[in-house]
Amino acid sequence: MKRFFICICLVLCWSTVFAYDLTLHDTQASIYFSPQGGAQQAIVDAIGKARESVYVQAYSFTSAPIAKALVDAKARGVKVEAILDKSQRKATYTGATFLKNAGIPVYIDDKHAIAHNKVMILDGQTVITGSFNFTKAAEERNAENLLILRDKGLALLYTENWQKHLEHSEGY
């Protein structure tokens, strides 16, 4: 019984720091499964609709269509910033260099074993997340999932988390 109580206390302590319980009413969601499930195009389309901001967190980022959509968004006046995993420093083909060369601020989160996030926050209203890496393989070969959730409260939580990671990240 004592062991059970200690486990419950640990779970409650951790959940208040790293987890959120939400009830999402009337939240529009789009769900995609790959391979060949349209997730990459859904991301490109969502970025194409952004008007204010796109914040990216990614572990692996080699998708040319997604990188181009981010550059196009910046050209439209959208604020675009990306936090990527430290593996992007040594990768031979990566979106990090492409984005940086296009004038998009790119940061490296090297404070974790891996920065395994796959997140985009668009206009403070939409969250894109799931197992889907922003790579060609994720669209064409891997079994992945992608959620696009349109909810301001959820987007705020993800934006706050993005900002926390930005604080300890370094410029690329």
Short mmCIF file of N, CA, C and O in Angstrom, two decimals, residues 43-135:
data_model
loop_
_atom_site.label_atom_id
_atom_site.label_comp_id
_atom_site.label_asym_id
_atom_site.label_seq_id
_atom_site.Cartn_x
_atom_site.Cartn_y
_atom_site.Cartn_z
N ILE A 43 0.48 19.45 -44.04
CA ILE A 43 1.37 20.41 -43.38
C ILE A 43 1.66 21.58 -44.32
O ILE A 43 1.56 22.75 -43.92
N VAL A 44 1.99 21.29 -45.56
CA VAL A 44 2.27 22.34 -46.54
C VAL A 44 1.05 23.25 -46.69
O VAL A 44 1.18 24.48 -46.70
N ASP A 45 -0.14 22.67 -46.78
CA ASP A 45 -1.36 23.47 -46.92
C ASP A 45 -1.60 24.35 -45.70
O ASP A 45 -1.99 25.52 -45.83
N ALA A 46 -1.39 23.79 -44.50
CA ALA A 46 -1.59 24.57 -43.27
C ALA A 46 -0.61 25.73 -43.20
O ALA A 46 -0.99 26.86 -42.86
N ILE A 47 0.64 25.49 -43.54
CA ILE A 47 1.64 26.56 -43.56
C ILE A 47 1.23 27.62 -44.58
O ILE A 47 1.37 28.83 -44.34
N GLY A 48 0.69 27.19 -45.70
CA GLY A 48 0.25 28.11 -46.74
C GLY A 48 -0.88 29.03 -46.29
O GLY A 48 -1.06 30.12 -46.85
N LYS A 49 -1.63 28.63 -45.28
CA LYS A 49 -2.73 29.46 -44.74
C LYS A 49 -2.28 30.35 -43.58
O LYS A 49 -3.05 31.21 -43.16
N ALA A 50 -1.08 30.13 -43.06
CA ALA A 50 -0.61 30.93 -41.92
C ALA A 50 -0.48 32.40 -42.32
O ALA A 50 -0.03 32.71 -43.41
N ARG A 51 -0.84 33.28 -41.40
CA ARG A 51 -0.78 34.71 -41.67
C ARG A 51 0.11 35.47 -40.70
O ARG A 51 0.56 36.57 -41.02
N GLU A 52 0.35 34.91 -39.51
CA GLU A 52 1.11 35.64 -38.48
C GLU A 52 2.40 34.95 -38.09
O GLU A 52 3.45 35.57 -38.06
N SER A 53 2.31 33.66 -37.73
CA SER A 53 3.48 32.98 -37.20
C SER A 53 3.42 31.48 -37.41
O SER A 53 2.34 30.90 -37.46
N VAL A 54 4.62 30.89 -37.55
CA VAL A 54 4.78 29.44 -37.57
C VAL A 54 6.01 29.13 -36.73
O VAL A 54 7.12 29.56 -37.05
N TYR A 55 5.80 28.43 -35.63
CA TYR A 55 6.89 27.99 -34.77
C TYR A 55 7.05 26.48 -34.94
O TYR A 55 6.08 25.74 -34.83
N VAL A 56 8.27 26.05 -35.20
CA VAL A 56 8.56 24.65 -35.52
C VAL A 56 9.46 24.05 -34.44
O VAL A 56 10.41 24.69 -34.00
N GLN A 57 9.17 22.82 -34.06
CA GLN A 57 10.08 21.99 -33.28
C GLN A 57 10.18 20.68 -34.02
O GLN A 57 9.15 20.06 -34.32
N ALA A 58 11.40 20.25 -34.32
CA ALA A 58 11.53 19.03 -35.11
C ALA A 58 12.78 18.27 -34.72
O ALA A 58 13.83 18.86 -34.46
N TYR A 59 12.66 16.96 -34.74
CA TYR A 59 13.80 16.08 -34.53
C TYR A 59 14.57 15.93 -35.84
O TYR A 59 15.75 16.23 -35.92
N SER A 60 13.89 15.49 -36.86
CA SER A 60 14.50 15.31 -38.17
C SER A 60 13.74 16.17 -39.16
O SER A 60 12.51 16.20 -39.15
N PHE A 61 14.48 16.88 -40.01
CA PHE A 61 13.82 17.81 -40.92
C PHE A 61 14.53 17.79 -42.26
O PHE A 61 15.53 18.47 -42.46
N THR A 62 14.01 16.99 -43.18
CA THR A 62 14.59 16.90 -44.52
C THR A 62 13.55 17.05 -45.62
O THR A 62 13.87 16.87 -46.79
N SER A 63 12.33 17.39 -45.28
CA SER A 63 11.27 17.50 -46.27
C SER A 63 11.42 18.80 -47.06
O SER A 63 11.21 19.89 -46.52
N ALA A 64 11.74 18.68 -48.34
CA ALA A 64 11.87 19.87 -49.20
C ALA A 64 10.54 20.61 -49.33
O ALA A 64 10.54 21.85 -49.25
N PRO A 65 9.40 19.93 -49.53
CA PRO A 65 8.14 20.68 -49.65
C PRO A 65 7.78 21.46 -48.38
O PRO A 65 7.28 22.59 -48.47
N ILE A 66 8.04 20.89 -47.22
CA ILE A 66 7.74 21.60 -45.97
C ILE A 66 8.71 22.77 -45.80
O ILE A 66 8.30 23.88 -45.43
N ALA A 67 9.99 22.56 -46.07
CA ALA A 67 10.97 23.65 -45.97
C ALA A 67 10.60 24.79 -46.92
O ALA A 67 10.63 25.96 -46.55
N LYS A 68 10.21 24.46 -48.15
CA LYS A 68 9.81 25.49 -49.12
C LYS A 68 8.58 26.24 -48.64
O LYS A 68 8.48 27.46 -48.78
N ALA A 69 7.61 25.53 -48.07
CA ALA A 69 6.40 26.18 -47.56
C ALA A 69 6.74 27.17 -46.44
O ALA A 69 6.14 28.25 -46.36
N LEU A 70 7.71 26.82 -45.59
CA LEU A 70 8.13 27.74 -44.53
C LEU A 70 8.80 28.98 -45.11
O LEU A 70 8.55 30.11 -44.66
N VAL A 71 9.65 28.78 -46.11
CA VAL A 71 10.32 29.92 -46.76
C VAL A 71 9.28 30.80 -47.46
O VAL A 71 9.34 32.03 -47.38
N ASP A 72 8.30 30.18 -48.11
CA ASP A 72 7.23 30.94 -48.76
C ASP A 72 6.43 31.74 -47.73
O ASP A 72 6.03 32.88 -47.99
N ALA A 73 6.19 31.13 -46.57
CA ALA A 73 5.46 31.84 -45.51
C ALA A 73 6.24 33.06 -45.05
O ALA A 73 5.67 34.14 -44.88
N LYS A 74 7.54 32.90 -44.86
CA LYS A 74 8.37 34.03 -44.47
C LYS A 74 8.29 35.14 -45.52
O LYS A 74 8.18 36.32 -45.19
N ALA A 75 8.30 34.76 -46.80
CA ALA A 75 8.22 35.74 -47.88
C ALA A 75 6.88 36.50 -47.86
O ALA A 75 6.82 37.64 -48.32
N ARG A 76 5.83 35.87 -47.31
CA ARG A 76 4.52 36.53 -47.18
C ARG A 76 4.46 37.42 -45.95
O ARG A 76 3.44 38.04 -45.68
N GLY A 77 5.53 37.45 -45.16
CA GLY A 77 5.55 38.27 -43.95
C GLY A 77 5.20 37.53 -42.68
O GLY A 77 5.05 38.13 -41.62
N VAL A 78 5.10 36.21 -42.76
CA VAL A 78 4.82 35.39 -41.58
C VAL A 78 6.11 35.22 -40.78
O VAL A 78 7.17 34.97 -41.35
N LYS A 79 6.02 35.36 -39.47
CA LYS A 79 7.18 35.10 -38.60
C LYS A 79 7.37 33.59 -38.51
O LYS A 79 6.47 32.87 -38.08
N VAL A 80 8.54 33.12 -38.93
CA VAL A 80 8.84 31.69 -38.92
C VAL A 80 10.12 31.48 -38.13
O VAL A 80 11.13 32.17 -38.37
N GLU A 81 10.10 30.56 -37.17
CA GLU A 81 11.28 30.19 -36.39
C GLU A 81 11.26 28.69 -36.17
O GLU A 81 10.18 28.10 -36.07
N ALA A 82 12.44 28.09 -36.06
CA ALA A 82 12.53 26.64 -35.90
C ALA A 82 13.53 26.26 -34.82
O ALA A 82 14.62 26.82 -34.76
N ILE A 83 13.14 25.31 -33.99
CA ILE A 83 14.02 24.69 -33.00
C ILE A 83 14.19 23.24 -33.44
O ILE A 83 13.21 22.51 -33.56
N LEU A 84 15.45 22.85 -33.68
CA LEU A 84 15.73 21.51 -34.18
C LEU A 84 16.66 20.75 -33.24
O LEU A 84 17.36 21.34 -32.43
N ASP A 85 16.67 19.45 -33.40
CA ASP A 85 17.54 18.58 -32.62
C ASP A 85 19.01 18.78 -33.03
O ASP A 85 19.31 19.13 -34.17
N LYS A 86 19.90 18.51 -32.09
CA LYS A 86 21.34 18.67 -32.35
C LYS A 86 21.85 17.80 -33.49
O LYS A 86 22.88 18.11 -34.10
N SER A 87 21.14 16.73 -33.83
CA SER A 87 21.56 15.88 -34.96
C SER A 87 21.56 16.65 -36.27
O SER A 87 22.25 16.27 -37.21
N GLN A 88 20.81 17.73 -36.33
CA GLN A 88 20.75 18.53 -37.55
C GLN A 88 22.06 19.27 -37.83
O GLN A 88 22.30 19.68 -38.96
N ARG A 89 22.89 19.41 -36.81
CA ARG A 89 24.20 20.06 -37.01
C ARG A 89 25.10 19.25 -37.95
O ARG A 89 25.86 19.80 -38.72
N LYS A 90 25.01 17.92 -37.86
CA LYS A 90 25.93 17.05 -38.59
C LYS A 90 25.29 16.37 -39.79
O LYS A 90 25.99 15.75 -40.58
N ALA A 91 23.98 16.49 -39.92
CA ALA A 91 23.30 15.82 -41.04
C ALA A 91 23.75 16.42 -42.36
O ALA A 91 23.99 17.63 -42.46
N THR A 92 23.86 15.58 -43.38
CA THR A 92 24.35 16.06 -44.67
C THR A 92 23.26 16.74 -45.48
O THR A 92 23.53 17.67 -46.22
N TYR A 93 22.03 16.29 -45.37
CA TYR A 93 20.92 16.95 -46.07
C TYR A 93 19.89 17.30 -45.02
O TYR A 93 19.26 16.43 -44.44
N THR A 94 19.73 18.59 -44.77
CA THR A 94 18.83 19.01 -43.71
C THR A 94 18.14 20.30 -44.07
O THR A 94 18.68 21.13 -44.82
N GLY A 95 16.96 20.48 -43.52
CA GLY A 95 16.23 21.72 -43.71
C GLY A 95 16.82 22.86 -42.92
O GLY A 95 16.55 24.03 -43.21
N ALA A 96 17.65 22.56 -41.91
CA ALA A 96 18.22 23.62 -41.07
C ALA A 96 19.01 24.62 -41.89
O ALA A 96 18.82 25.84 -41.77
N THR A 97 19.90 24.14 -42.71
CA THR A 97 20.72 25.03 -43.54
C THR A 97 19.86 25.78 -44.54
O THR A 97 20.04 26.98 -44.75
N PHE A 98 18.92 25.08 -45.16
CA PHE A 98 18.02 25.70 -46.13
C PHE A 98 17.25 26.85 -45.48
O PHE A 98 17.18 27.96 -46.04
N LEU A 99 16.68 26.61 -44.30
CA LEU A 99 15.92 27.65 -43.61
C LEU A 99 16.81 28.82 -43.20
O LEU A 99 16.45 29.98 -43.41
N LYS A 100 17.96 28.51 -42.64
CA LYS A 100 18.88 29.57 -42.22
C LYS A 100 19.30 30.42 -43.42
O LYS A 100 19.32 31.66 -43.33
N ASN A 101 19.63 29.79 -44.52
CA ASN A 101 20.03 30.53 -45.72
C ASN A 101 18.91 31.40 -46.27
O ASN A 101 19.16 32.37 -46.98
N ALA A 102 17.66 31.07 -45.93
CA ALA A 102 16.51 31.86 -46.36
C ALA A 102 16.16 32.95 -45.35
O ALA A 102 15.17 33.65 -45.51
N GLY A 103 16.98 33.08 -44.30
CA GLY A 103 16.76 34.13 -43.32
C GLY A 103 15.81 33.76 -42.19
O GLY A 103 15.37 34.63 -41.44
N ILE A 104 15.51 32.49 -42.05
CA ILE A 104 14.64 32.02 -40.97
C ILE A 104 15.51 31.67 -39.78
O ILE A 104 16.46 30.89 -39.91
N PRO A 105 15.21 32.23 -38.60
CA PRO A 105 15.98 31.86 -37.41
C PRO A 105 15.84 30.38 -37.09
O PRO A 105 14.72 29.86 -37.00
N VAL A 106 16.98 29.72 -36.93
CA VAL A 106 17.02 28.29 -36.61
C VAL A 106 17.84 28.14 -35.34
O VAL A 106 18.93 28.71 -35.22
N TYR A 107 17.31 27.37 -34.41
CA TYR A 107 17.97 27.13 -33.13
C TYR A 107 18.15 25.63 -32.95
O TYR A 107 17.37 24.84 -33.46
N ILE A 108 19.18 25.28 -32.19
CA ILE A 108 19.46 23.88 -31.90
C ILE A 108 19.22 23.63 -30.41
O ILE A 108 19.83 24.30 -29.56
N ASP A 109 18.36 22.68 -30.11
CA ASP A 109 18.07 22.28 -28.73
C ASP A 109 18.96 21.09 -28.42
O ASP A 109 18.67 19.96 -28.81
N ASP A 110 20.08 21.36 -27.73
CA ASP A 110 21.02 20.28 -27.40
C ASP A 110 21.05 19.98 -25.90
O ASP A 110 21.99 19.38 -25.40
N LYS A 111 20.02 20.37 -25.19
CA LYS A 111 19.97 20.15 -23.74
C LYS A 111 19.29 18.84 -23.36
O LYS A 111 19.09 18.56 -22.19
N HIS A 112 18.94 18.04 -24.35
CA HIS A 112 18.27 16.77 -24.10
C HIS A 112 19.01 15.67 -24.85
O HIS A 112 19.74 15.96 -25.80
N ALA A 113 18.81 14.42 -24.44
CA ALA A 113 19.42 13.32 -25.18
C ALA A 113 19.05 13.45 -26.66
O ALA A 113 19.91 13.38 -27.53
N ILE A 114 17.77 13.63 -26.92
CA ILE A 114 17.30 14.03 -28.26
C ILE A 114 16.11 14.97 -28.06
O ILE A 114 15.33 14.83 -27.12
N ALA A 115 16.01 15.95 -28.92
CA ALA A 115 14.84 16.84 -28.94
C ALA A 115 13.87 16.23 -29.96
O ALA A 115 13.92 16.53 -31.14
N HIS A 116 13.03 15.34 -29.48
CA HIS A 116 12.24 14.46 -30.34
C HIS A 116 10.87 15.02 -30.69
O HIS A 116 9.98 14.31 -31.14
N ASN A 117 10.68 16.32 -30.50
CA ASN A 117 9.40 16.94 -30.83
C ASN A 117 9.17 16.97 -32.33
O ASN A 117 10.10 17.08 -33.12
N LYS A 118 7.91 16.89 -32.70
CA LYS A 118 7.47 17.07 -34.08
C LYS A 118 6.24 17.95 -33.99
O LYS A 118 5.11 17.47 -33.93
N VAL A 119 6.47 19.25 -33.94
CA VAL A 119 5.40 20.20 -33.62
C VAL A 119 5.50 21.42 -34.51
O VAL A 119 6.60 21.90 -34.79
N MET A 120 4.35 21.94 -34.91
CA MET A 120 4.26 23.28 -35.48
C MET A 120 3.08 23.97 -34.82
O MET A 120 2.04 23.34 -34.60
N ILE A 121 3.27 25.26 -34.51
CA ILE A 121 2.20 26.08 -33.96
C ILE A 121 1.98 27.21 -34.96
O ILE A 121 2.91 27.96 -35.25
N LEU A 122 0.78 27.31 -35.47
CA LEU A 122 0.47 28.29 -36.51
C LEU A 122 -0.51 29.34 -36.00
O LEU A 122 -1.60 28.99 -35.52
N ASP A 123 -0.12 30.59 -36.10
CA ASP A 123 -0.98 31.74 -35.79
C ASP A 123 -1.59 31.68 -34.41
O ASP A 123 -2.64 32.28 -34.16
N GLY A 124 -0.95 30.98 -33.47
CA GLY A 124 -1.47 30.89 -32.11
C GLY A 124 -2.82 30.21 -32.02
O GLY A 124 -3.53 30.34 -31.01
N GLN A 125 -3.18 29.44 -33.06
CA GLN A 125 -4.50 28.82 -33.09
C GLN A 125 -4.49 27.35 -33.49
O GLN A 125 -5.43 26.63 -33.19
N THR A 126 -3.44 26.92 -34.17
CA THR A 126 -3.41 25.56 -34.71
C THR A 126 -2.13 24.87 -34.27
O THR A 126 -1.05 25.46 -34.33
N VAL A 127 -2.27 23.61 -33.86
CA VAL A 127 -1.13 22.79 -33.48
C VAL A 127 -1.07 21.59 -34.43
O VAL A 127 -2.07 20.91 -34.64
N ILE A 128 0.11 21.37 -34.99
CA ILE A 128 0.37 20.18 -35.79
C ILE A 128 1.34 19.34 -34.98
O ILE A 128 2.40 19.82 -34.56
N THR A 129 0.99 18.08 -34.74
CA THR A 129 1.85 17.21 -33.93
C THR A 129 1.57 15.75 -34.28
O THR A 129 0.68 15.43 -35.05
N GLY A 130 2.35 14.87 -33.72
CA GLY A 130 2.21 13.44 -33.94
C GLY A 130 3.58 12.81 -34.08
O GLY A 130 4.60 13.43 -33.81
N SER A 131 3.62 11.59 -34.53
CA SER A 131 4.91 10.91 -34.70
C SER A 131 5.59 11.30 -36.00
O SER A 131 6.76 11.01 -36.20
N PHE A 132 4.88 11.98 -36.88
CA PHE A 132 5.34 12.31 -38.22
C PHE A 132 6.54 13.25 -38.19
O PHE A 132 6.43 14.42 -37.83
N ASN A 133 7.72 12.71 -38.55
CA ASN A 133 8.90 13.55 -38.73
C ASN A 133 8.73 14.33 -40.03
O ASN A 133 8.07 13.86 -40.95
N PHE A 134 9.34 15.48 -40.11
CA PHE A 134 9.22 16.32 -41.30
C PHE A 134 10.26 15.86 -42.32
O PHE A 134 11.21 16.56 -42.65
N THR A 135 10.03 14.63 -42.83
CA THR A 135 10.96 13.99 -43.75
C THR A 135 10.20 13.32 -44.90
O THR A 135 9.01 13.00 -44.77
#
